[in-house]
Every structure is written in C-alpha cells, then in structure tokens.
C-alpha cells in the first residue's frame, strides 16, 4: 500500500515538472551589433547591445543626419546558423522606408516592425529625414505561437542607401532564440 502512495506522489509531481517544461517561454535576444556609417550623410554616434532583463538584451542606436535625406531605401539579409555557418533565409532590396511609413504594404517589413518592442512610431519617417534620431532599448517583443522562431542563432544585416549614397549606414545584428523556464 505504501508503494502505491509513493508512486502516486511521484506521478503527480512528475506531471507538474512536465507541464512546466511544456510552458517554457521562447525568448529572442540581441547578442551583438556592429554599425558603420558613411559620415557624409549621417553619423552613428552610439551603437551597442545592452541587457534589459535577466535573459534579454536590446540595442541602442543614435543617428545624426548631417544632410536632409529625401529618399531612404533598405537592403536586408536574414540568416540562420546551420552547422558552423549562417545560411540566408530571406533577403530583399529597394524597400523604400518613406513609402512604407506612408502606408505602402510590405508584409515582411510589417512582420519585423511588429516584433520589435519600444520601437518609436514613424521612427524613420516621414520623409525628408533630418536631425537627431534615437532608438533606445529596442527589444524583440513577445510573439504568439505562430511567430515563434525555432531555437537557433540568427543574423540580420541591414544596409540603408539612396540615390546619392550607396551606403548611408550598415547594421549587423546577432540574435539568439532560446527557451526560458519561469
């Protein structure tokens, strides 16, 4: 009789351990960032990753536009680490930021902007862009089950350009997606 009570207790506690594992939260965190600017159109005065919680880091970027930018285009390349190297999952060019903020629909841009927390509304718009822009404590927000990325290391390369300057700024982000127990 004593064995069955111990077995019931073991099964009961085991059930809660399994339940806790299945309810692990998926966290995505920025692990590194590197930035470069042309210095003739804009200067990147700050560019670094900063911890915002125990498991998550965000990034800070401060831009100073030296001249008025009437048109801003973006090239992106998103990759995942497979084995020892990164493989490209998606890439695109000539997405016009000004038109995106004016209401042009670009599915991937809406998806990406929706994932970022604390990203200022119309941060790179409306055009023309000029002056001082700050992007502070930008993190990847909580995503629903449909938007969860598999646990892996990811890289995101962004290059901003326009007709006058082929490389206004380049930003390379490294992102880790992992599970965390509450």
CSV table of C-alpha atoms in Angstrom, one decimal, residues 13-153:
chain,number,residue,atom,x,y,z
A,13,UNK,CA,5.0,15.7,-9.1
A,14,UNK,CA,6.3,14.4,-12.4
A,15,UNK,CA,3.2,15.7,-14.2
A,16,UNK,CA,3.9,19.2,-12.9
A,17,UNK,CA,7.5,19.1,-13.9
A,18,UNK,CA,6.5,18.1,-17.5
A,19,UNK,CA,3.8,20.7,-17.5
A,20,UNK,CA,6.4,23.4,-16.5
A,21,UNK,CA,8.7,22.2,-19.3
A,22,UNK,CA,6.0,22.5,-21.9
A,23,UNK,CA,5.2,26.0,-20.9
A,24,UNK,CA,8.7,27.3,-21.4
A,25,UNK,CA,8.8,30.8,-22.8
A,26,UNK,CA,10.6,31.5,-26.1
A,27,UNK,CA,12.9,34.5,-25.7
A,28,UNK,CA,14.7,36.2,-28.5
A,29,UNK,CA,17.6,38.4,-27.5
A,30,UNK,CA,20.1,40.6,-29.4
A,31,UNK,CA,23.7,39.3,-28.6
A,32,UNK,CA,25.8,41.7,-30.7
A,33,UNK,CA,25.6,44.6,-33.0
A,34,UNK,CA,28.0,46.3,-35.4
A,35,UNK,CA,27.3,49.6,-37.2
A,36,UNK,CA,29.1,51.7,-39.8
A,37,UNK,CA,28.0,54.9,-41.4
A,38,UNK,CA,29.1,56.9,-44.4
A,39,UNK,CA,29.9,60.1,-42.4
A,40,UNK,CA,28.9,62.3,-45.3
A,41,UNK,CA,25.1,61.9,-44.8
A,42,UNK,CA,24.8,60.5,-41.3
A,43,UNK,CA,26.9,59.7,-38.3
A,44,UNK,CA,26.2,56.8,-35.9
A,45,UNK,CA,27.2,58.2,-32.5
A,46,UNK,CA,26.0,55.2,-30.4
A,47,UNK,CA,25.7,51.5,-31.4
A,48,UNK,CA,25.7,48.9,-28.7
A,49,UNK,CA,23.8,46.0,-27.1
A,50,UNK,CA,22.5,46.5,-23.5
A,51,UNK,CA,20.9,44.0,-21.1
A,52,UNK,CA,17.3,44.9,-20.3
A,53,UNK,CA,16.4,41.8,-18.2
A,54,UNK,CA,18.0,38.6,-16.9
A,55,UNK,CA,17.6,36.8,-20.2
A,56,UNK,CA,17.1,39.5,-22.7
A,57,UNK,CA,19.2,42.3,-24.3
A,58,UNK,CA,18.2,45.1,-26.5
A,59,UNK,CA,20.1,47.5,-28.7
A,60,UNK,CA,20.7,51.3,-28.7
A,61,UNK,CA,21.5,53.2,-31.9
A,62,UNK,CA,21.7,57.0,-32.1
A,63,UNK,CA,21.8,58.6,-35.6
A,64,UNK,CA,22.6,62.2,-36.6
A,65,UNK,CA,21.6,63.1,-40.1
A,66,UNK,CA,24.1,65.7,-41.4
A,67,UNK,CA,22.1,66.4,-44.6
A,68,UNK,CA,18.4,66.1,-45.4
A,69,UNK,CA,17.5,62.6,-46.8
A,70,UNK,CA,14.6,62.7,-49.2
A,71,UNK,CA,14.6,59.0,-50.1
A,72,UNK,CA,15.7,56.1,-47.9
A,73,UNK,CA,16.0,52.6,-49.2
A,74,UNK,CA,16.9,49.4,-47.3
A,75,UNK,CA,18.6,46.2,-48.3
A,76,UNK,CA,18.2,43.3,-45.8
A,77,UNK,CA,19.5,39.8,-45.4
A,78,UNK,CA,18.2,37.5,-42.7
A,79,UNK,CA,20.0,34.2,-42.0
A,80,UNK,CA,20.1,31.3,-39.5
A,81,UNK,CA,23.1,29.4,-38.3
A,82,UNK,CA,23.1,25.9,-39.7
A,83,UNK,CA,26.2,23.9,-38.6
A,84,UNK,CA,29.2,26.2,-38.4
A,85,UNK,CA,28.0,28.9,-40.8
A,86,UNK,CA,25.0,31.2,-41.5
A,87,UNK,CA,22.6,30.4,-44.4
A,88,UNK,CA,20.4,33.1,-45.9
A,89,UNK,CA,16.7,32.6,-45.3
A,90,UNK,CA,15.3,35.8,-46.8
A,91,UNK,CA,16.8,38.9,-48.5
A,92,UNK,CA,15.5,41.8,-50.4
A,93,UNK,CA,16.5,45.2,-51.7
A,94,UNK,CA,15.0,48.6,-52.5
A,95,UNK,CA,12.3,48.7,-49.8
A,96,UNK,CA,11.6,52.4,-49.6
A,97,UNK,CA,11.2,53.3,-45.9
A,98,UNK,CA,9.4,56.6,-46.7
A,99,UNK,CA,6.7,54.9,-48.7
A,100,UNK,CA,6.4,52.1,-46.0
A,101,UNK,CA,5.6,54.8,-43.4
A,102,UNK,CA,3.2,56.5,-45.8
A,103,UNK,CA,1.1,53.3,-45.9
A,104,UNK,CA,2.8,51.0,-48.6
A,105,UNK,CA,2.3,47.4,-47.5
A,106,UNK,CA,5.4,45.3,-47.3
A,107,UNK,CA,4.4,42.1,-45.5
A,108,UNK,CA,7.9,41.3,-44.2
A,109,UNK,CA,8.5,44.8,-43.0
A,110,UNK,CA,5.2,44.9,-41.1
A,111,UNK,CA,6.1,41.5,-39.6
A,112,UNK,CA,9.5,42.7,-38.5
A,113,UNK,CA,8.3,46.0,-37.1
A,114,UNK,CA,5.6,44.3,-35.2
A,115,UNK,CA,8.1,42.1,-33.4
A,116,UNK,CA,10.1,45.0,-32.1
A,117,UNK,CA,9.2,46.4,-28.8
A,118,UNK,CA,9.7,50.1,-27.9
A,119,UNK,CA,10.4,51.0,-31.5
A,120,UNK,CA,9.3,54.6,-31.9
A,121,UNK,CA,6.3,55.1,-34.2
A,122,UNK,CA,7.4,56.6,-37.6
A,123,UNK,CA,11.0,56.5,-36.4
A,124,UNK,CA,12.4,56.8,-39.9
A,125,UNK,CA,9.6,58.8,-41.3
A,126,UNK,CA,8.1,61.0,-42.5
A,127,UNK,CA,10.5,62.0,-45.2
A,128,UNK,CA,12.5,64.0,-45.7
A,129,UNK,CA,14.6,62.7,-42.7
A,130,UNK,CA,16.9,65.0,-40.9
A,131,UNK,CA,18.4,65.8,-37.5
A,132,UNK,CA,18.9,63.5,-34.5
A,133,UNK,CA,17.1,60.1,-34.1
A,134,UNK,CA,17.4,57.8,-31.1
A,135,UNK,CA,16.5,54.2,-30.9
A,136,UNK,CA,16.9,53.1,-27.3
A,137,UNK,CA,16.3,49.8,-25.5
A,138,UNK,CA,14.8,48.2,-28.7
A,139,UNK,CA,14.0,44.6,-27.9
A,140,UNK,CA,12.2,41.7,-29.6
A,141,UNK,CA,8.7,41.5,-28.0
A,142,UNK,CA,6.6,38.6,-27.0
A,143,UNK,CA,5.4,36.7,-30.1
A,144,UNK,CA,2.5,34.4,-30.4
A,145,UNK,CA,2.9,30.7,-31.2
A,146,UNK,CA,2.6,31.3,-34.9
A,147,UNK,CA,5.6,33.8,-34.9
A,148,UNK,CA,7.9,31.8,-32.7
A,149,UNK,CA,11.2,31.2,-34.3
A,150,UNK,CA,13.0,27.9,-33.7
A,151,UNK,CA,15.7,28.0,-31.1
A,152,UNK,CA,18.8,28.9,-33.0
A,153,UNK,CA,21.3,31.7,-33.7
